[in-house]
PDB file of N, CA and C in Angstrom:
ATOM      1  N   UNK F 244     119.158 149.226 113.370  1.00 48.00           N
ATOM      2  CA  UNK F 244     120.559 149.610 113.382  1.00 48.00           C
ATOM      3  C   UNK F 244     121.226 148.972 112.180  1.00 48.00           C
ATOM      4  N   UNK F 245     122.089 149.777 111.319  1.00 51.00           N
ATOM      5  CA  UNK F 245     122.858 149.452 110.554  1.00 51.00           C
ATOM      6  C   UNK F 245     124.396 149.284 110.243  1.00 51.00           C
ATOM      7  N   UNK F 246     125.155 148.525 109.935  1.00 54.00           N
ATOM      8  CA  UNK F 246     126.427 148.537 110.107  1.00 54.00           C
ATOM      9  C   UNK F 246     126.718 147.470 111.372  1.00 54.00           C
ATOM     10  N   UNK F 247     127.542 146.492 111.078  1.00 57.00           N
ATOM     11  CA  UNK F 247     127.513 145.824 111.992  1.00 57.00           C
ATOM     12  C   UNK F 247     129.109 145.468 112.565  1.00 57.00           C
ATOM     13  N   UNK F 248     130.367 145.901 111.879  1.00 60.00           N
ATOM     14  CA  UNK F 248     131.194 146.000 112.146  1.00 60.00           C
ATOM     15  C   UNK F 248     132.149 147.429 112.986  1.00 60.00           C
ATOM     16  N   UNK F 249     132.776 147.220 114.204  1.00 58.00           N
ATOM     17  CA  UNK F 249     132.550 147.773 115.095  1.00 58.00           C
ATOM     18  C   UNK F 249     133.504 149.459 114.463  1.00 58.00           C
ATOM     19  N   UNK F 250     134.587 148.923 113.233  1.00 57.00           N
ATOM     20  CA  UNK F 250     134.706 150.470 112.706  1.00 57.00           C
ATOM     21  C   UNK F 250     133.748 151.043 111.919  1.00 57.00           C
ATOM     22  N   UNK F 251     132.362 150.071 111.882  1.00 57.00           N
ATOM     23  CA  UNK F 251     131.241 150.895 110.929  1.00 57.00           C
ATOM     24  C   UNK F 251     130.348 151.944 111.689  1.00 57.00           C
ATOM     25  N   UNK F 252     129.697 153.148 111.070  1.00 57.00           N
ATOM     26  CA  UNK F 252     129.243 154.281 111.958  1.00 57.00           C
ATOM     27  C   UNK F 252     127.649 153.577 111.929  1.00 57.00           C
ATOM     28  N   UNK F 253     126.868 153.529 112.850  1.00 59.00           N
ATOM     29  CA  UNK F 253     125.733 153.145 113.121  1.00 59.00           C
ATOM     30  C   UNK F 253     124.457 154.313 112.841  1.00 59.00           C
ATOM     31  N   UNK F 254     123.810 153.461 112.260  1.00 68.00           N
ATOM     32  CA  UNK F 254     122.733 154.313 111.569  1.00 68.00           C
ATOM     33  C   UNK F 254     121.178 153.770 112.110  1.00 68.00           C
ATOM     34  N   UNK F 255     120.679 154.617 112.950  1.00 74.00           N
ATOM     35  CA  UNK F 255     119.282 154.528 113.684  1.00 74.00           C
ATOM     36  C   UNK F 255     118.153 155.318 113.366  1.00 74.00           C
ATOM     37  N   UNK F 256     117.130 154.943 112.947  1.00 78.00           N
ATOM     38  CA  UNK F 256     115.889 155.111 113.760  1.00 78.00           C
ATOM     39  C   UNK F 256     115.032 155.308 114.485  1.00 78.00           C
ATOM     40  N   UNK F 257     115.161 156.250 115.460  1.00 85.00           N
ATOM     41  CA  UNK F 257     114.585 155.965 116.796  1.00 85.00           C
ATOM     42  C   UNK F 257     112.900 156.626 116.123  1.00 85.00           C
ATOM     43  N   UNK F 258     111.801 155.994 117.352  1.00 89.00           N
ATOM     44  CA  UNK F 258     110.664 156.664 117.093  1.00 89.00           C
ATOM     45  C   UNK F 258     110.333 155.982 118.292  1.00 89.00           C
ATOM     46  N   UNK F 259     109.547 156.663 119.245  1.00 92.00           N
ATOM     47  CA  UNK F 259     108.387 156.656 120.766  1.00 92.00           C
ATOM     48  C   UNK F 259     107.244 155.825 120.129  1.00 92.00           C
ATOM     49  N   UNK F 260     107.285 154.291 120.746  1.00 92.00           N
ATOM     50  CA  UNK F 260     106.047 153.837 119.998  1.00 92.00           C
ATOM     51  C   UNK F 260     104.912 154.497 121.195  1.00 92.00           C
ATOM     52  N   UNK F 261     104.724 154.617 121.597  1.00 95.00           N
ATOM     53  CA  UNK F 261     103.663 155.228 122.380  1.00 95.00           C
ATOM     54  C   UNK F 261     103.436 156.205 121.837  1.00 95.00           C
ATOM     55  N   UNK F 262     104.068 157.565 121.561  1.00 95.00           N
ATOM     56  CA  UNK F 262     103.467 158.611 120.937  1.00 95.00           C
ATOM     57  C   UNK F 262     103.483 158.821 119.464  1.00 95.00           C
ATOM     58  N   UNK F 263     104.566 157.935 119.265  1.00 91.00           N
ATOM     59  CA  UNK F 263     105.281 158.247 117.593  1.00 91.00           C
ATOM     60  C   UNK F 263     105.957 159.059 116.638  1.00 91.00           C
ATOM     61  N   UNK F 264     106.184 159.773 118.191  1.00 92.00           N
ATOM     62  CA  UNK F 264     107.407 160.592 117.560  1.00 92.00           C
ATOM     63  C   UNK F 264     108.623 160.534 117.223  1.00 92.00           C
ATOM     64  N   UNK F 265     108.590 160.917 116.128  1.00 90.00           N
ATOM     65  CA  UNK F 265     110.608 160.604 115.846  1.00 90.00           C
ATOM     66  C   UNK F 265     111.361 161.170 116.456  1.00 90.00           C
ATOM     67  N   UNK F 266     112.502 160.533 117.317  1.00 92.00           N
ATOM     68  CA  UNK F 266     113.093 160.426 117.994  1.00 92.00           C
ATOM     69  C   UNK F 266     114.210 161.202 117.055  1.00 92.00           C
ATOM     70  N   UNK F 267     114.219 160.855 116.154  1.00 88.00           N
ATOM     71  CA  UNK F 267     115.385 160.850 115.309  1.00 88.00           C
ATOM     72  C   UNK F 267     115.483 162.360 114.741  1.00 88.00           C
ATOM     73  N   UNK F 268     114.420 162.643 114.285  1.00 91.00           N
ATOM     74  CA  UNK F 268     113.624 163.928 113.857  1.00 91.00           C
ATOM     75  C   UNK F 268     114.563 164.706 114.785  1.00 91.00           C
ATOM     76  N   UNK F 269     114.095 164.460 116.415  1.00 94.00           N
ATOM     77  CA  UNK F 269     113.820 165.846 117.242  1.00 94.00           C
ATOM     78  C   UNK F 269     115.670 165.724 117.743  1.00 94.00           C
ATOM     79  N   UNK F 270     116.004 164.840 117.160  1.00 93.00           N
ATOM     80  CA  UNK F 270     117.764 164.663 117.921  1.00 93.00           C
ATOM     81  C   UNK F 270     118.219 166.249 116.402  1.00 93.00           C
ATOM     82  N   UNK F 271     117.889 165.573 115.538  1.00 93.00           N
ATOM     83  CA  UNK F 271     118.206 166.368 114.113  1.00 93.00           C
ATOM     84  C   UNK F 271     118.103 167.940 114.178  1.00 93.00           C
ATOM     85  N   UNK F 272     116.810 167.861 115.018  1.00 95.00           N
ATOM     86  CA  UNK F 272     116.438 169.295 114.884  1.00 95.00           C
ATOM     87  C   UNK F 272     117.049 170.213 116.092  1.00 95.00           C
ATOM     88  N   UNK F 273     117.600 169.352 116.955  1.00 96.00           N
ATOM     89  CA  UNK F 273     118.562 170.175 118.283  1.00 96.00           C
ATOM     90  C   UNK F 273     119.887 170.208 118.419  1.00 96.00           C
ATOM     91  N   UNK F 274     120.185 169.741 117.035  1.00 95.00           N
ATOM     92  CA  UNK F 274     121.495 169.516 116.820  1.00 95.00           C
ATOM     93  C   UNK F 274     122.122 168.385 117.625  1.00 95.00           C
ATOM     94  N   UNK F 275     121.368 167.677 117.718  1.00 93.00           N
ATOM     95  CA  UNK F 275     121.971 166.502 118.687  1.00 93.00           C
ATOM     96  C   UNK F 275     122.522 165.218 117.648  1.00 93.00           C
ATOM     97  N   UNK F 276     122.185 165.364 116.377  1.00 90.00           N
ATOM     98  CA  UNK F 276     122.627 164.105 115.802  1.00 90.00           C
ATOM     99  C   UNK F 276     122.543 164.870 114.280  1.00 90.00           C
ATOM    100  N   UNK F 277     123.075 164.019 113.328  1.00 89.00           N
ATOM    101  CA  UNK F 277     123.476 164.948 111.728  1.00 89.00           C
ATOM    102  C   UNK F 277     122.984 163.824 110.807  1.00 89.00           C
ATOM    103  N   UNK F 278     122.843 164.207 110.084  1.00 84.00           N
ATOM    104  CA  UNK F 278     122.214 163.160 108.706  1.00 84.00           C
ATOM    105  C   UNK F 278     123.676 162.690 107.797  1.00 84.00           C
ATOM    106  N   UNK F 279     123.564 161.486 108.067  1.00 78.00           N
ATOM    107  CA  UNK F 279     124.938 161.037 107.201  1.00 78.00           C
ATOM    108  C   UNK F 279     124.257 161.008 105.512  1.00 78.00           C
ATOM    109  N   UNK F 280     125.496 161.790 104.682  1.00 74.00           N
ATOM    110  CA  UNK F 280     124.445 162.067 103.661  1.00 74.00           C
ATOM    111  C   UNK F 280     124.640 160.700 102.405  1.00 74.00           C
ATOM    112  N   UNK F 281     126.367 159.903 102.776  1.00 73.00           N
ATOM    113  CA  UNK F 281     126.206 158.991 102.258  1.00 73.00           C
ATOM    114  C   UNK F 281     125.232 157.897 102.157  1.00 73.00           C
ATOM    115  N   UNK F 282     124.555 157.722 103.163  1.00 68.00           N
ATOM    116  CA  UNK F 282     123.535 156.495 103.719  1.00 68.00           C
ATOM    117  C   UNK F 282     122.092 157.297 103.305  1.00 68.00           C
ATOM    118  N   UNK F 283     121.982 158.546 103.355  1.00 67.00           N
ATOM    119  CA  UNK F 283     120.908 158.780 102.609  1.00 67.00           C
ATOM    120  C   UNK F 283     121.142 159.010 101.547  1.00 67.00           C
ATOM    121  N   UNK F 284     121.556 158.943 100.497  1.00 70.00           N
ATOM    122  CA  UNK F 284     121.584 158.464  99.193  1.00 70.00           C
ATOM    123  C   UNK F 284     120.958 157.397  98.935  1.00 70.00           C
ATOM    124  N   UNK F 285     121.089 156.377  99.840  1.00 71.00           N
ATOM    125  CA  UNK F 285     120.472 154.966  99.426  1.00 71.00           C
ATOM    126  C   UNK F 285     119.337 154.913  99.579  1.00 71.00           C
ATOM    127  N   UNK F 286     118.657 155.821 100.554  1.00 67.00           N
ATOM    128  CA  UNK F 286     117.490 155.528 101.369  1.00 67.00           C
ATOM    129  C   UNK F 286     116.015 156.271 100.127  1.00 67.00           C
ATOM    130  N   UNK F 287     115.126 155.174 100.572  1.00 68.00           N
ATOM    131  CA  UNK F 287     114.083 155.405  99.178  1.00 68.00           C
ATOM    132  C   UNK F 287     112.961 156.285 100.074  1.00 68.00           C
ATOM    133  N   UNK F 288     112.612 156.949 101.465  1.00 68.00           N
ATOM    134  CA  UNK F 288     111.899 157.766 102.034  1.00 68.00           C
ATOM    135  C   UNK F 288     111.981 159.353 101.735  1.00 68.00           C
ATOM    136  N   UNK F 289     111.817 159.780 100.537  1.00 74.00           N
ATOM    137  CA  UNK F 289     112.186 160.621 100.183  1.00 74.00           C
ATOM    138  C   UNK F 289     111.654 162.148 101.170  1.00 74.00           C
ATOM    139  N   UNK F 290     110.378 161.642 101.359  1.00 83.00           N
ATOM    140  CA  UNK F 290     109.712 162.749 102.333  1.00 83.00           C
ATOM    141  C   UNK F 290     110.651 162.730 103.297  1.00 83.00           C
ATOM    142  N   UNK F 291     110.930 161.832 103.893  1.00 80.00           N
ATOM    143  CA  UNK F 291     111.370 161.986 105.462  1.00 80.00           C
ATOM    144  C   UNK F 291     112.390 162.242 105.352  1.00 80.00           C
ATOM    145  N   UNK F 292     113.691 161.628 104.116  1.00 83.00           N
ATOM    146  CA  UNK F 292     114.970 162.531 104.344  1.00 83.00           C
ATOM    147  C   UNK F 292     114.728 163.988 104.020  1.00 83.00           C
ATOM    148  N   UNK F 293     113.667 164.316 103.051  1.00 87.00           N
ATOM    149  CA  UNK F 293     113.898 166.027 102.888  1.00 87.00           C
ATOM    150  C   UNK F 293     113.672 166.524 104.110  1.00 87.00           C
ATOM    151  N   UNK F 294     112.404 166.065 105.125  1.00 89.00           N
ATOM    152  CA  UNK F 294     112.407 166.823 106.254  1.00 89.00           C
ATOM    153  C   UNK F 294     113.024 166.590 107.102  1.00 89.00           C
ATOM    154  N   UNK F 295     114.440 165.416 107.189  1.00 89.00           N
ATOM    155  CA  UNK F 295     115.436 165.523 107.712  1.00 89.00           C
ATOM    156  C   UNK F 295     116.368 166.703 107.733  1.00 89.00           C
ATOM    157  N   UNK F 296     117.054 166.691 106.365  1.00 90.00           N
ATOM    158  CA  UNK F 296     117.707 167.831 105.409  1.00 90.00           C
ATOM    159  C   UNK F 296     117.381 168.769 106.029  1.00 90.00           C
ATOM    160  N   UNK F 297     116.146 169.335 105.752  1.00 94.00           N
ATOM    161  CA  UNK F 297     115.517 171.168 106.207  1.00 94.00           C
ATOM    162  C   UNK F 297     115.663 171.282 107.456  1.00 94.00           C
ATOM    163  N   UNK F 298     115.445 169.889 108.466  1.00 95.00           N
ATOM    164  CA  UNK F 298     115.679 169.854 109.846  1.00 95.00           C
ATOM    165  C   UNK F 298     117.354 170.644 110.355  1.00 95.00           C
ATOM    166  N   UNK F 299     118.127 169.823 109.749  1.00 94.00           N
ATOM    167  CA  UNK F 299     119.334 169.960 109.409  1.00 94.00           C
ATOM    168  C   UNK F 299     119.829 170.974 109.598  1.00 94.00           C
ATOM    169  N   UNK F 300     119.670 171.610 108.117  1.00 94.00           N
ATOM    170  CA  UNK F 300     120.156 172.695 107.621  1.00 94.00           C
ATOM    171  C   UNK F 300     119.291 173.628 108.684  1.00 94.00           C
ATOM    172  N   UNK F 301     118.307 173.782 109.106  1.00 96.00           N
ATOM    173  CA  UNK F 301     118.226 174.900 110.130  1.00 96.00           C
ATOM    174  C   UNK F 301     118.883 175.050 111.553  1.00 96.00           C
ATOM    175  N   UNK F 302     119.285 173.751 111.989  1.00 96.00           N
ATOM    176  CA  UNK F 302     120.105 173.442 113.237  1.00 96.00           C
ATOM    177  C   UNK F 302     121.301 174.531 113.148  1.00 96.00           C
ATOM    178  N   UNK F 303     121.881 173.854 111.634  1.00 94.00           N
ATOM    179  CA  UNK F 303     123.423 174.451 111.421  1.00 94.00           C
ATOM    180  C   UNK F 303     123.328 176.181 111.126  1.00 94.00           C
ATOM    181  N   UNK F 304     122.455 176.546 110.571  1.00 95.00           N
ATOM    182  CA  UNK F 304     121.942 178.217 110.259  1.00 95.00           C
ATOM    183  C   UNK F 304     122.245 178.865 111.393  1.00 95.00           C
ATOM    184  N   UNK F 305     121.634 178.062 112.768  1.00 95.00           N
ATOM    185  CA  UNK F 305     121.146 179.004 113.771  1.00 95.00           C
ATOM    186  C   UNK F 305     121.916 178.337 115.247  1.00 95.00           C
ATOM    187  N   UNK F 306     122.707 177.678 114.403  1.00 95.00           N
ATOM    188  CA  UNK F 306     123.926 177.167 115.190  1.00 95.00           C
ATOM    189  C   UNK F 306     123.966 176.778 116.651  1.00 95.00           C
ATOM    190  N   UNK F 307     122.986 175.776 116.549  1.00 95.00           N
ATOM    191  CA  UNK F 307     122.388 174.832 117.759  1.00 95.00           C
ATOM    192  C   UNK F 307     123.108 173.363 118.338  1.00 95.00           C
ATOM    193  N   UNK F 308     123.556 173.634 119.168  1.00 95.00           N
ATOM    194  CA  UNK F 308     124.666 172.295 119.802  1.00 95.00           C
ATOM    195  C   UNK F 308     125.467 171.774 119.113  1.00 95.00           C
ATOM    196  N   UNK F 309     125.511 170.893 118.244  1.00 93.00           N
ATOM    197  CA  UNK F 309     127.242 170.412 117.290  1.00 93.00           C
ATOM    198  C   UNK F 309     127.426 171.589 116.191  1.00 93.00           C
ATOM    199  N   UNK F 310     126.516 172.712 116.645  1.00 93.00           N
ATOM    200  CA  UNK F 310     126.743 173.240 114.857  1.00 93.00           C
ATOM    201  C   UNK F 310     127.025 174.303 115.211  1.00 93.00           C
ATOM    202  N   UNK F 311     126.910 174.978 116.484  1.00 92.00           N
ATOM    203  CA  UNK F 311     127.654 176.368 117.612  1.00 92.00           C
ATOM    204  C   UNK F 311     128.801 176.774 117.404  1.00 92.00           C
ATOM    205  N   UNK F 312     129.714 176.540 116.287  1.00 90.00           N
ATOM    206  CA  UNK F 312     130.873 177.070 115.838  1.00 90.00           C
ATOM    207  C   UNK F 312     130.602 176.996 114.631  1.00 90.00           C
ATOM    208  N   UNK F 313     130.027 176.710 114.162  1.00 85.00           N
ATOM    209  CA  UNK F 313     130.059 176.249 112.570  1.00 85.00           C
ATOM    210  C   UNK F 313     129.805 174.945 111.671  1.00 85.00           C
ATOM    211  N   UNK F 314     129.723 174.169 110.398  1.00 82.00           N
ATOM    212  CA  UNK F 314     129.897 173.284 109.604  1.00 82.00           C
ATOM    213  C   UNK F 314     130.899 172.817 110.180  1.00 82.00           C
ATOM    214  N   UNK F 315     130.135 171.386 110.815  1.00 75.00           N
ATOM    215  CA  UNK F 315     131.250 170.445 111.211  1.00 75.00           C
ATOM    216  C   UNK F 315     132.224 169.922 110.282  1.00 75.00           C
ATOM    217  N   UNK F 316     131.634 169.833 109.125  1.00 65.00           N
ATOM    218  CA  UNK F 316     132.396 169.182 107.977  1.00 65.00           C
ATOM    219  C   UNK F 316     133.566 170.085 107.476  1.00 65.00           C
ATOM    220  N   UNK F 317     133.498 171.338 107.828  1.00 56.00           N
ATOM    221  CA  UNK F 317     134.380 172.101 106.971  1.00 56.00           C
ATOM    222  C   UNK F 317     135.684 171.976 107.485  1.00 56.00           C
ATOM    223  N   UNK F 318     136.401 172.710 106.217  1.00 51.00           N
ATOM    224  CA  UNK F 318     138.060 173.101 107.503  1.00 51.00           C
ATOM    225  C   UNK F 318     138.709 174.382 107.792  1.00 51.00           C
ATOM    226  N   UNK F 319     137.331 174.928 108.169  1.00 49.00           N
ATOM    227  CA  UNK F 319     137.592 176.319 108.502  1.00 49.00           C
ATOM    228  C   UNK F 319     138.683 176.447 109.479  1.00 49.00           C
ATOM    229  N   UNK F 320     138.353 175.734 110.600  1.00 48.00           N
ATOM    230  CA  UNK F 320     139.291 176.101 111.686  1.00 48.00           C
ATOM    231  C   UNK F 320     140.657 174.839 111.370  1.00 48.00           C
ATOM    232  N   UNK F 321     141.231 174.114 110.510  1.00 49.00           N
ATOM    233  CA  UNK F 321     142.212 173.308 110.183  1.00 49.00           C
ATOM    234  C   UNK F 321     143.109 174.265 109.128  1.00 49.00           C
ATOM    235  N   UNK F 322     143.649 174.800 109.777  1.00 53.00           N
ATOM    236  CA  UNK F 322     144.902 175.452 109.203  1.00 53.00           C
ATOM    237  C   UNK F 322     145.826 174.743 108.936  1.00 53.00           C
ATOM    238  N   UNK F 323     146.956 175.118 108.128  1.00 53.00           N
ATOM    239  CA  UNK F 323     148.214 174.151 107.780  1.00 53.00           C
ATOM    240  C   UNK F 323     149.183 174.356 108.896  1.00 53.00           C
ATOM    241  N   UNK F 324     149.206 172.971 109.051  1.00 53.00           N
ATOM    242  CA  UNK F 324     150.502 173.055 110.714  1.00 53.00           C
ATOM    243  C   UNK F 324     151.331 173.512 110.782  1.00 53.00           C
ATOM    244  N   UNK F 325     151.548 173.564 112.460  1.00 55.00           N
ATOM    245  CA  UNK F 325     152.412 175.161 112.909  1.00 55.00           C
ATOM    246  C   UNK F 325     153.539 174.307 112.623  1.00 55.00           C
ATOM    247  N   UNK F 326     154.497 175.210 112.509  1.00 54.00           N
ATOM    248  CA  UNK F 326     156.073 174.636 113.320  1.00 54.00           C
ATOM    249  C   UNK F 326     156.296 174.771 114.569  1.00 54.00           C
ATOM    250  N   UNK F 327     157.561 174.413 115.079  1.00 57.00           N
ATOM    251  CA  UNK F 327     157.268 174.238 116.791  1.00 57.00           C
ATOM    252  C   UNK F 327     158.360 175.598 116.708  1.00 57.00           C
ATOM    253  N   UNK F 328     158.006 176.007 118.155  1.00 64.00           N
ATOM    254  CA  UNK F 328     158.115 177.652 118.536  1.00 64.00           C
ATOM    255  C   UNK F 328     159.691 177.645 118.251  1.00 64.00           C
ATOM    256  N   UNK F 329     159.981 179.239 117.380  1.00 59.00           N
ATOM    257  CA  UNK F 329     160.992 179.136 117.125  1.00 59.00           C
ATOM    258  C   UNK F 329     161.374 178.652 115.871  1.00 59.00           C
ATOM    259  N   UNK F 330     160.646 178.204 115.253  1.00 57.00           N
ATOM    260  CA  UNK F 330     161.351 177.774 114.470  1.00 57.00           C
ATOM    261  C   UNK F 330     160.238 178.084 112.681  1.00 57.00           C
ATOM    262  N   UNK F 331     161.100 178.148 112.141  1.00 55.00           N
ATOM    263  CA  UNK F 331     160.192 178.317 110.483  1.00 55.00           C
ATOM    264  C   UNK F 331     160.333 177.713 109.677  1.00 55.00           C
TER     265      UNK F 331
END
């Protein structure tokens, strides 16, 4: 775990030592968790973030649990605020 201050976003690892599967992998690939892309910048596993990435990017394609409306990141749905009724 990384980040140790409690407004810092925590950055994990998971892997099944018994079987060895990445945990992390299969959260990625069900849309259950997103690749922070600042923190992979730093990271020197180049294999494993690309098959993070491709993990990723197919979640969001085919729009699987956080990604079922769309790019979380975007501001598609953040329009410029209403006024209150009645009024312009």
């Amino acid at each position: 775990v990384q980040g140790k201050k409690p407004e810092q976003i925590l950055h994990v690892a998971l892997v099944d030592p018994q079987t060895n599967q990445n945990i992390s992998l299969e959260m990625v690939r069900n849309g259950l968790a997103r690749l922070d892309r600042r923190a992979a910048a730093k990271q020197r596993n180049g294999d494993a973030l690309e098959t993070l990435k491709e993990e990723e990017e197919q979640a969001r394609k085919n729009h699987v649990n956080m990604w079922q409306y769309g790019d979380i990141g975007s501001d598609d749905e953040d329009g410029p605020p209403r006024a209150a009724w009645g009024r312009k």
